[in-house]
């Protein structure tokens, strides 16, 4: 599909001298745009008006500092990946949901694990009683991981796994699952969240203290840099920071600060910044304040590009480009009049698209009540497809760029984030990594998020902030909404599977592998990914591997903040 007859960005002929900065920017953008393959599409309005690919002034999409998007053609070449989050009950249960989502047009899989798995505990651990398979899928062994992806071509699908404290263990299980199914690790494509710093700040699903936890993150960065060119080893997540009650600016600042911290940790481990930075990814929330969210995404790209170039010395273009996944705001969903959540999700999804996201998960309208039903998940996917194919939002890159309000909001988001970076830099005496460690230890992050959440809740309770169906417009249909039910037998089935797995393996071989892992963990120079993979291959469980590491690293208890 060619551009309109007048191909200059904005649809107007340029009268600038061909050697002017604007003319050079236009020529560079044009060359990059024409080199990109375009998807099939009708790039015109419903009335037949042809559309230029971008409007406004340079820098254009694909040009530093990437405020307007990281690719010259953006969604004209490729739509964002449409991810649907799934995970419930046993691995076999979730496998069926995965296949239905792919059949419905989903283009990527996102895996939700149950609470015991997230905490690195097996289903037979005392803490796991009543939680097995409830809020996600239970994965204790590599056999569970094999069942989870049975019949799915791991070399042909992009997989995202939402796991943090035990991320290295689940990554090892995924690698071994691929090997056993004939897919080499180099062909595996996807993302593992593996963002442990935000656990101490917001989500609280940590296991080990911060410093050894960051070592594990760094080990996975080093490992994937060498072995897995299609894998994103960290998805630096603002989503959970926002869900805990932060403002948009705090989400932006805390998330990017954590990203800078991982960069510093990886460089301290001996990696060149351009060897790994291009495969770091981000995960943002898309909340309900439409223009604030768009400004947040645009500011994030600009900040990352400038810091990576000017502070960390990155030179490769890919290292400067912030790529991000977005999920609509679960915390914004209401149990009252839950069908109204469909409108909320559509608004939030459109903000993510107009902000230039690379992949998107849309929440299901019933998630304030339970895990989503299959019907609700299908509506969530259809919401993305309507935006992609009917709204026209994917035809022009950064269509709101140049708006006085959007540009001001982008600048304001950056200004507020910079105040946070300055504070952390001072705390860390010139190191963002050390500043983040200190901010965790002294309660800075927890306190800032708590204050913001409290302020918002007071506004809602006072009626100064309207939540439709909650504190205003409460009349309407509050009839029971069908919800997904997880049968009590799920826990019994999983416990039986785990017991069987332990019985059929060679216990002596497992003990030896775990002992070798513990010895390697005591040496900070050893990358622990291969030793963990060795443990997985001999059928060690997630809980056993966690315990071996815990014996060396210790466990973490959050200090009280007064």
Coordinates of C-alpha atoms in Angstrom, one line a residue:
X1 CA 0.0 0.0 0.0
X2 CA 1.6 3.3 -1.1
X3 CA 1.3 6.6 0.6
X4 CA -1.0 9.3 -0.7
X5 CA 0.1 11.3 -3.8
X6 CA 1.7 13.9 -1.5
X7 CA 4.0 11.7 0.6
X8 CA 5.6 14.3 2.9
X9 CA 4.7 13.8 6.6
X10 CA 1.6 15.8 7.4
X11 CA 0.3 15.6 3.9
X12 CA 1.7 19.1 3.0
X13 CA 4.6 19.8 0.6
X14 CA 7.7 21.0 2.4
X15 CA 9.1 24.3 1.3
X16 CA 12.2 24.0 3.5
X17 CA 15.6 24.1 1.8
X18 CA 16.7 20.5 1.2
X19 CA 19.6 21.0 3.5
X20 CA 17.5 22.3 6.4
X21 CA 17.1 20.2 9.6
X22 CA 13.4 19.6 8.8
X23 CA 14.1 18.5 5.2
X24 CA 16.9 16.1 6.3
X25 CA 14.6 14.6 9.0
X26 CA 11.8 14.2 6.4
X27 CA 14.2 12.5 4.0
X28 CA 15.6 10.2 6.7
X29 CA 12.1 9.2 7.8
X30 CA 11.0 8.7 4.2
X31 CA 13.9 6.3 3.5
X32 CA 13.3 4.3 6.6
X33 CA 9.5 4.2 6.0
X34 CA 9.9 3.0 2.5
X35 CA 12.3 0.3 3.6
X36 CA 9.7 -1.2 6.0
X37 CA 7.2 -3.8 4.7
X38 CA 3.6 -2.6 5.0
X39 CA 0.7 -4.8 6.2
X40 CA -2.4 -5.2 4.1
X41 CA -4.7 -2.4 4.9
X42 CA -6.8 0.5 3.6
X43 CA -5.0 3.5 4.8
X44 CA -7.8 6.0 4.3
X45 CA -10.8 7.1 6.2
X46 CA -14.2 5.5 5.9
X47 CA -15.1 8.4 3.5
X48 CA -12.1 7.5 1.2
X49 CA -9.8 10.3 2.3
X50 CA -6.2 9.0 1.9
X51 CA -4.0 9.3 5.0
X52 CA -0.4 10.2 5.3
X53 CA 1.5 7.9 7.6
X54 CA 2.5 10.7 10.0
X55 CA 1.6 14.3 10.6
X56 CA 3.3 17.2 12.3
X57 CA 6.9 18.2 12.9
X58 CA 10.1 16.2 13.4
X59 CA 11.5 14.3 15.0
X60 CA 9.2 11.7 13.4
X61 CA 8.4 8.2 14.6
X62 CA 11.6 6.1 14.5
X63 CA 13.8 9.1 15.1
X64 CA 15.6 9.9 18.3
X65 CA 14.4 10.4 21.1
X66 CA 11.5 8.3 19.8
X67 CA 8.8 10.3 21.6
X68 CA 6.5 9.6 18.6
X69 CA 7.2 5.9 18.4
X70 CA 10.1 3.6 17.9
X71 CA 9.3 2.5 14.3
X72 CA 9.0 4.8 11.2
X73 CA 5.9 3.0 10.0
X74 CA 4.5 1.9 13.4
X75 CA 1.2 0.0 13.0
X76 CA 1.2 0.4 9.2
X77 CA 3.8 -2.4 9.1
X78 CA 2.6 -4.5 12.0
X79 CA -0.1 -4.3 14.5
X80 CA 0.7 -4.6 18.2
X81 CA 0.7 -8.2 19.6
X82 CA -2.7 -9.0 21.1
X83 CA -2.1 -10.9 24.3
X84 CA -4.7 -12.5 26.5
X85 CA -3.8 -13.4 30.0
X86 CA -4.7 -17.0 31.0
X87 CA -4.0 -19.3 33.8
X88 CA -6.3 -21.3 36.1
X89 CA -6.5 -24.7 37.7
X90 CA -4.1 -27.3 36.3
X91 CA -1.7 -26.9 33.4
X92 CA -4.0 -29.0 31.2
X93 CA -6.9 -26.6 32.0
X94 CA -4.9 -23.6 30.9
X95 CA -3.6 -25.3 27.8
X96 CA -7.2 -25.6 26.6
X97 CA -7.7 -21.9 27.2
X98 CA -4.5 -21.0 25.4
X99 CA -5.6 -23.0 22.3
X100 CA -9.0 -21.3 22.3
X101 CA -7.4 -17.9 22.6
X102 CA -5.1 -18.6 19.7
X103 CA -8.0 -19.9 17.6
X104 CA -9.9 -16.7 18.4
X105 CA -7.2 -14.6 16.8
X106 CA -4.8 -13.9 19.7
X107 CA -1.2 -13.5 18.6
X108 CA 0.6 -14.1 21.9
X109 CA 0.2 -16.0 25.1
X110 CA 0.5 -14.5 28.6
X111 CA 0.7 -16.9 31.5
X112 CA -0.8 -16.3 35.0
X113 CA 0.6 -18.5 37.7
X114 CA -1.1 -19.3 41.0
X115 CA 0.1 -17.8 44.3
X116 CA 2.2 -20.7 45.4
X117 CA 4.1 -20.8 42.1
X118 CA 4.6 -17.0 42.3
X119 CA 6.1 -17.4 45.7
X120 CA 8.4 -20.3 44.7
X121 CA 6.5 -22.9 46.7
X122 CA 5.2 -26.3 45.7
X123 CA 1.5 -27.1 45.8
X124 CA 2.1 -29.4 48.8
X125 CA 3.7 -26.6 50.9
X126 CA 1.6 -25.6 54.0
X127 CA 1.3 -22.0 52.6
X128 CA -0.4 -23.4 49.5
X129 CA -3.5 -24.8 51.1
X130 CA -6.6 -23.4 49.4
X131 CA -4.5 -21.4 46.8
X132 CA -3.6 -24.1 44.3
X133 CA -4.8 -23.2 40.8
X134 CA -7.0 -20.4 42.2
X135 CA -5.5 -17.2 40.8
X136 CA -3.5 -18.8 38.0
X137 CA -2.1 -22.1 36.9
X138 CA -0.1 -24.3 39.3
X139 CA 3.4 -25.3 38.0
X140 CA 5.5 -27.4 40.3
X141 CA 7.6 -29.4 37.9
X142 CA 8.8 -29.4 34.3
X143 CA 6.1 -31.9 33.6
X144 CA 3.5 -29.3 34.4
X145 CA 5.2 -26.9 32.0
X146 CA 5.1 -29.5 29.3
X147 CA 1.4 -30.0 29.9
X148 CA 0.9 -26.2 29.9
X149 CA 2.2 -25.9 26.3
X150 CA 1.3 -29.3 24.9
X151 CA 0.4 -29.1 21.2
X152 CA 1.6 -25.5 20.9
X153 CA 4.6 -24.7 18.7
X154 CA 7.0 -22.9 21.0
X155 CA 9.1 -21.8 18.0
X156 CA 6.1 -20.1 16.4
X157 CA 4.4 -18.4 19.3
X158 CA 5.5 -15.5 21.5
X159 CA 5.0 -16.4 25.2
X160 CA 4.9 -14.0 28.2
X161 CA 5.3 -15.4 31.7
X162 CA 4.3 -13.2 34.7
X163 CA 6.8 -14.5 37.3
X164 CA 9.4 -12.7 39.4
X165 CA 11.0 -14.1 42.5
X166 CA 11.4 -17.6 41.0
X167 CA 11.7 -16.4 37.4
X168 CA 14.9 -18.2 36.7
X169 CA 13.3 -21.5 37.7
X170 CA 10.3 -21.1 35.5
X171 CA 12.5 -19.9 32.6
X172 CA 14.6 -23.1 33.1
X173 CA 11.4 -25.2 32.9
X174 CA 10.3 -23.4 29.7
X175 CA 13.7 -24.0 28.2
X176 CA 13.7 -27.7 29.0
X177 CA 10.1 -28.0 27.8
X178 CA 11.3 -26.6 24.5
X179 CA 14.2 -28.9 24.3
X180 CA 12.1 -32.0 24.9
X181 CA 9.6 -30.8 22.2
X182 CA 12.4 -30.2 19.7
X183 CA 12.6 -26.4 20.0
X184 CA 16.1 -25.2 20.8
X185 CA 16.4 -22.3 23.3
X186 CA 17.7 -20.0 20.5
X187 CA 14.3 -20.3 18.8
X188 CA 12.2 -19.5 21.8
X189 CA 10.5 -16.1 21.6
X190 CA 8.9 -14.1 24.4
X191 CA 9.2 -12.3 27.6
X192 CA 9.6 -13.2 31.3
X193 CA 8.7 -10.5 33.7
X194 CA 11.6 -11.1 36.1
X195 CA 11.3 -7.6 37.6
X196 CA 12.0 -8.2 41.3
X197 CA 12.7 -4.6 42.3
X198 CA 9.1 -3.6 42.0
X199 CA 8.1 -6.5 44.2
X200 CA 9.7 -4.8 47.2
X201 CA 8.1 -1.5 46.1
X202 CA 4.5 -2.7 45.4
X203 CA 3.5 -6.3 44.7
X204 CA 5.3 -8.0 47.6
X205 CA 5.9 -11.4 45.9
X206 CA 9.6 -11.5 46.8
X207 CA 11.5 -14.5 48.2
X208 CA 15.2 -13.5 48.7
X209 CA 16.7 -10.2 49.8
X210 CA 17.1 -7.5 47.1
X211 CA 20.8 -7.9 46.3
X212 CA 20.8 -11.7 45.6
X213 CA 17.5 -11.3 43.8
X214 CA 19.1 -8.7 41.5
X215 CA 21.9 -11.1 41.0
X216 CA 19.4 -13.7 39.6
X217 CA 17.9 -11.0 37.3
X218 CA 21.4 -10.2 36.0
X219 CA 22.2 -13.9 35.6
X220 CA 19.2 -14.3 33.3
X221 CA 20.1 -11.2 31.3
X222 CA 23.6 -12.6 30.8
X223 CA 22.3 -16.0 29.9
X224 CA 19.7 -14.8 27.4
X225 CA 22.2 -12.4 25.8
X226 CA 24.5 -15.3 25.1
X227 CA 21.9 -18.0 24.3
X228 CA 18.5 -16.7 23.5
X229 CA 18.5 -13.9 20.9
X230 CA 14.7 -13.8 20.6
X231 CA 14.0 -13.5 24.3
X232 CA 13.3 -10.5 26.5
X233 CA 14.9 -11.4 29.9
X234 CA 13.2 -8.6 31.9
X235 CA 9.8 -6.9 31.6
X236 CA 10.4 -3.9 33.8
X237 CA 6.9 -3.4 35.2
X238 CA 5.1 -0.3 36.2
X239 CA 1.8 -2.1 36.0
X240 CA 1.9 -3.4 39.6
X241 CA 3.2 -0.1 40.9
X242 CA 0.1 1.6 39.5
X243 CA -2.2 -1.1 40.7
X244 CA -0.9 -0.6 44.2
X245 CA -2.0 3.0 44.0
X246 CA 0.7 5.2 42.5
X247 CA 0.1 8.1 40.2
X248 CA 0.9 7.9 36.5
X249 CA 4.1 10.0 37.1
X250 CA 5.2 7.7 39.9
X251 CA 4.6 4.7 37.8
X252 CA 6.7 6.2 35.0
X253 CA 9.5 7.3 37.4
X254 CA 9.7 4.2 39.5
X255 CA 9.6 1.9 36.5
X256 CA 12.3 3.7 34.6
X257 CA 14.4 4.0 37.7
X258 CA 14.2 0.2 38.1
X259 CA 15.2 -0.1 34.4
X260 CA 18.3 2.0 35.0
X261 CA 19.1 0.0 38.0
X262 CA 19.1 -3.3 36.0
X263 CA 21.3 -1.6 33.4
X264 CA 23.8 -0.6 36.0
X265 CA 23.7 -4.2 37.5
X266 CA 24.3 -5.8 34.2
X267 CA 27.1 -3.4 33.3
X268 CA 28.7 -4.1 36.7
X269 CA 28.6 -7.8 35.8
X270 CA 30.7 -7.1 32.8
X271 CA 28.2 -6.8 30.0
X272 CA 28.5 -4.0 27.4
X273 CA 25.3 -2.0 27.4
X274 CA 24.6 -2.5 23.7
X275 CA 24.9 -6.2 24.1
X276 CA 21.7 -6.4 26.3
X277 CA 19.8 -3.2 26.5
X278 CA 18.0 -3.7 23.2
X279 CA 16.2 -6.7 24.7
X280 CA 15.0 -5.1 27.8
X281 CA 11.3 -4.5 27.7
X282 CA 8.7 -2.6 29.8
X283 CA 5.2 -3.2 31.1
X284 CA 2.9 -0.3 31.7
X285 CA -0.6 0.1 33.1
X286 CA -3.2 1.9 31.0
X287 CA -5.5 3.6 33.4
X288 CA -8.6 5.6 32.8
X289 CA -7.2 9.2 32.4
X290 CA -6.9 9.0 28.7
X291 CA -4.5 11.9 27.9
X292 CA -2.4 11.4 31.0
X293 CA -1.7 7.8 29.9
X294 CA -0.7 8.8 26.4
X295 CA 1.7 11.5 27.7
X296 CA 3.2 8.9 30.1
X297 CA 4.1 6.5 27.2
X298 CA 5.5 9.3 25.0
X299 CA 7.6 10.6 27.9
X300 CA 8.9 7.1 28.8
X301 CA 10.4 6.6 25.3
X302 CA 12.0 10.0 25.4
X303 CA 13.5 9.7 28.9
X304 CA 14.8 6.2 28.2
X305 CA 16.5 7.2 24.9
X306 CA 18.2 10.2 26.4
X307 CA 19.4 8.4 29.6
X308 CA 20.7 5.4 27.7
X309 CA 22.7 7.5 25.3
X310 CA 23.9 10.2 27.6
X311 CA 24.4 8.4 31.0
X312 CA 25.1 4.8 30.0
X313 CA 26.8 5.3 26.7
X314 CA 24.6 3.2 24.5
X315 CA 25.1 3.7 20.8
X316 CA 23.0 1.1 19.1
X317 CA 19.6 2.4 18.0
X318 CA 17.8 -0.6 19.5
X319 CA 19.4 0.1 22.9
X320 CA 17.8 3.5 22.9
X321 CA 14.3 2.4 21.9
X322 CA 11.9 1.6 24.8
X323 CA 9.6 -1.2 23.9
X324 CA 6.6 -1.8 26.1
X325 CA 3.6 -4.1 26.7
X326 CA 0.5 -2.6 28.2
X327 CA -2.4 -4.0 30.2
X328 CA -5.6 -2.2 31.0
X329 CA -6.0 -1.3 34.6
X330 CA -7.4 -4.1 36.7
X331 CA -7.8 -1.8 39.7
X332 CA -10.2 0.3 37.7
X333 CA -12.6 -2.5 37.2
X334 CA -15.7 -2.5 39.4
X335 CA -17.8 -5.3 40.8
X336 CA -20.8 -3.0 40.5
X337 CA -22.4 -3.0 37.1
X338 CA -19.5 -5.0 35.7
X339 CA -20.6 -4.6 32.0
X340 CA -19.6 -1.0 32.3
X341 CA -16.0 -2.3 32.5
X342 CA -16.1 -3.0 28.8
X343 CA -16.3 0.7 28.2
X344 CA -13.4 1.3 30.6
X345 CA -11.2 -1.3 29.0
X346 CA -11.9 0.1 25.5
X347 CA -10.9 3.6 26.6
X348 CA -7.8 2.3 28.2
X349 CA -6.8 0.1 25.3
X350 CA -7.2 3.0 22.8
X351 CA -4.9 5.2 25.0
X352 CA -2.3 2.4 24.8
X353 CA -2.6 2.2 21.0
X354 CA -2.4 6.0 20.6
X355 CA 0.6 5.9 22.9
X356 CA 2.4 3.4 20.7
X357 CA 2.4 0.2 22.6
X358 CA 4.1 -2.9 21.1
X359 CA 1.7 -5.4 22.7
X360 CA -1.5 -5.2 24.6
X361 CA -3.6 -7.2 27.1
X362 CA -7.2 -6.1 27.6
X363 CA -8.8 -7.1 30.9
X364 CA -12.1 -9.0 30.9
X365 CA -15.1 -7.2 32.3
X366 CA -15.7 -9.8 35.0
X367 CA -12.2 -9.8 36.5
X368 CA -13.3 -7.8 39.5
X369 CA -15.3 -10.8 40.5
X370 CA -13.2 -13.8 39.5
X371 CA -10.8 -15.1 36.8
X372 CA -12.3 -14.3 33.4
X373 CA -14.9 -16.6 31.8
X374 CA -14.2 -17.6 28.2
X375 CA -16.9 -15.3 26.9
X376 CA -15.5 -12.3 28.8
X377 CA -12.0 -13.0 27.5
X378 CA -13.3 -13.2 24.0
X379 CA -15.0 -9.8 24.3
X380 CA -11.7 -8.4 25.6
X381 CA -9.9 -9.7 22.5
X382 CA -12.6 -8.4 20.2
X383 CA -12.1 -4.9 21.8
X384 CA -8.5 -4.9 20.5
X385 CA -9.6 -6.1 17.1
X386 CA -12.2 -3.3 16.8
X387 CA -9.6 -0.7 17.6
X388 CA -7.1 -2.3 15.2
X389 CA -9.4 -2.8 12.2
X390 CA -12.4 -0.4 12.6
X391 CA -11.3 2.7 14.5
X392 CA -8.6 4.0 12.1
X393 CA -6.2 4.5 15.1
X394 CA -3.6 2.2 13.6
X395 CA -3.4 4.1 10.2
X396 CA -1.4 7.0 11.4
X397 CA 1.6 7.0 13.8
X398 CA 1.3 9.2 16.9
X399 CA -1.9 10.8 15.7
X400 CA -2.2 13.1 18.7
X401 CA 1.4 14.4 18.4
X402 CA 1.5 18.1 18.0
X403 CA -1.6 18.6 20.2
X404 CA -0.7 21.4 22.6
X405 CA -2.3 19.4 25.5
X406 CA -0.6 16.1 24.6
X407 CA 2.8 17.8 24.2
X408 CA 2.3 19.6 27.5
X409 CA 1.3 16.4 29.3
X410 CA 4.3 14.6 27.8
X411 CA 6.6 17.3 29.2
X412 CA 4.9 17.3 32.6
X413 CA 5.3 13.6 32.9
X414 CA 9.0 13.9 32.2
X415 CA 9.4 16.8 34.6
X416 CA 7.8 14.9 37.5
X417 CA 9.8 11.7 36.7
X418 CA 13.0 13.7 36.7
X419 CA 12.4 14.9 40.2
X420 CA 12.3 11.3 41.3
X421 CA 15.4 10.4 39.4
X422 CA 17.3 13.2 41.1
X423 CA 16.2 12.0 44.5
X424 CA 17.3 8.4 43.9
X425 CA 20.6 9.6 42.3
X426 CA 21.3 11.5 45.5
X427 CA 20.3 8.6 47.7
X428 CA 22.6 6.3 45.8
X429 CA 25.5 8.8 45.7
X430 CA 25.5 8.8 41.9
X431 CA 24.1 5.3 41.4
X432 CA 20.4 4.7 40.5
X433 CA 20.8 1.0 41.5
X434 CA 22.1 2.0 45.0
X435 CA 19.4 4.6 45.2
X436 CA 16.7 2.1 44.5
X437 CA 18.2 -0.3 47.2
X438 CA 18.1 2.6 49.7
X439 CA 14.6 3.6 48.7
X440 CA 13.4 0.1 49.4
X441 CA 15.2 -0.1 52.7
X442 CA 14.0 3.3 54.0
X443 CA 10.4 2.9 52.8
X444 CA 10.5 5.7 50.2
X445 CA 8.7 3.7 47.5
X446 CA 6.1 2.2 49.8
X447 CA 5.4 5.5 51.4
X448 CA 5.0 7.4 48.2
X449 CA 2.6 4.8 46.7
X450 CA 0.6 4.6 50.0
X451 CA 0.2 8.4 50.1
X452 CA -1.1 8.5 46.5
X453 CA -3.5 5.6 47.1
X454 CA -4.9 7.2 50.2
X455 CA -5.4 10.6 48.5
X456 CA -7.3 8.9 45.6
X457 CA -9.5 6.9 48.0
X458 CA -10.4 10.1 49.9
X459 CA -11.4 11.8 46.7
X460 CA -13.7 8.9 45.8
X461 CA -15.2 8.7 49.2
X462 CA -15.9 12.4 49.2
X463 CA -17.5 12.3 45.8
X464 CA -14.9 14.6 44.3
X465 CA -13.8 11.8 41.9
X466 CA -16.7 10.0 40.2
X467 CA -16.6 6.2 39.6
X468 CA -19.6 5.3 37.6
X469 CA -21.7 2.7 39.3
X470 CA -19.8 3.0 42.6
X471 CA -20.3 6.5 44.0
X472 CA -22.6 7.9 41.2
X473 CA -25.0 6.6 38.7
X474 CA -25.6 3.6 40.8
X475 CA -29.0 2.7 39.5
X476 CA -28.9 -0.1 36.9
X477 CA -28.4 -3.8 36.5
X478 CA -26.4 -5.3 39.3
X479 CA -27.7 -8.8 38.7
X480 CA -25.4 -11.7 39.1
X481 CA -22.7 -12.1 36.5
X482 CA -21.6 -15.6 35.6
X483 CA -18.1 -16.2 36.8
X484 CA -15.4 -18.9 36.3
X485 CA -15.5 -21.5 39.0
X486 CA -12.4 -23.4 39.9
X487 CA -13.4 -26.8 41.2
X488 CA -12.0 -27.9 44.6
X489 CA -10.8 -31.1 43.0
X490 CA -8.1 -29.1 41.2
X491 CA -5.9 -29.0 44.3
X492 CA -6.3 -32.7 44.9
X493 CA -5.4 -33.4 41.3
X494 CA -2.3 -31.2 41.4
X495 CA -1.1 -32.8 44.7
X496 CA -1.5 -36.2 43.2
X497 CA 0.5 -35.2 40.1
X498 CA 3.3 -33.7 42.3
X499 CA 3.5 -36.8 44.4
X500 CA 3.7 -39.0 41.3
X501 CA 6.4 -36.8 39.9
X502 CA 8.5 -37.1 43.0
X503 CA 8.0 -40.9 43.1
X504 CA 9.2 -41.6 39.6
X505 CA 12.4 -39.6 39.6
X506 CA 15.8 -40.6 41.0
X507 CA 15.9 -38.9 44.4
X508 CA 19.7 -39.2 44.7
X509 CA 20.3 -37.5 41.4
X510 CA 17.9 -34.7 42.5
X511 CA 19.7 -34.2 45.8
X512 CA 23.1 -34.0 44.1
X513 CA 21.9 -31.4 41.6
X514 CA 20.4 -29.3 44.4
X515 CA 23.6 -29.5 46.4
X516 CA 25.7 -28.4 43.3
X517 CA 23.3 -25.4 42.8
X518 CA 23.7 -24.3 46.5
X519 CA 27.5 -24.5 46.1
X520 CA 27.4 -22.5 42.9
X521 CA 25.1 -19.9 44.5
X522 CA 27.7 -19.3 47.2
X523 CA 30.1 -18.1 44.5
X524 CA 28.8 -14.7 43.1
X525 CA 30.9 -15.1 39.9
X526 CA 28.9 -18.1 38.7
X527 CA 25.9 -17.7 36.5
X528 CA 23.2 -19.8 38.1
X529 CA 21.0 -20.4 35.0
X530 CA 22.7 -23.6 33.8
X531 CA 22.8 -25.1 37.3
X532 CA 19.1 -24.4 37.7
X533 CA 18.4 -26.0 34.3
X534 CA 20.4 -29.0 35.4
X535 CA 18.0 -29.3 38.4
X536 CA 15.0 -29.0 36.3
X537 CA 16.2 -31.7 33.9
X538 CA 16.4 -34.2 36.7
X539 CA 12.8 -33.3 37.8
X540 CA 13.6 -31.1 40.9
X541 CA 10.5 -29.1 41.8
X542 CA 10.2 -25.3 41.9
X543 CA 10.0 -25.4 45.7
X544 CA 13.1 -27.6 46.1
X545 CA 15.1 -25.3 43.9
X546 CA 13.9 -22.2 45.8
X547 CA 14.8 -23.9 49.1
X548 CA 18.3 -24.6 47.9
X549 CA 18.8 -21.0 46.9
X550 CA 17.1 -19.7 50.1
X551 CA 19.7 -21.7 52.2
X552 CA 22.4 -19.5 50.7
X553 CA 20.7 -16.2 50.1
X554 CA 18.3 -16.2 53.0
X555 CA 14.7 -14.9 52.8
X556 CA 13.4 -11.3 53.0
X557 CA 11.0 -9.7 55.5
X558 CA 9.9 -6.2 54.8
X559 CA 10.9 -3.8 57.6
X560 CA 8.2 -1.8 59.3
X561 CA 8.0 1.8 58.2
X562 CA 6.7 4.3 60.7

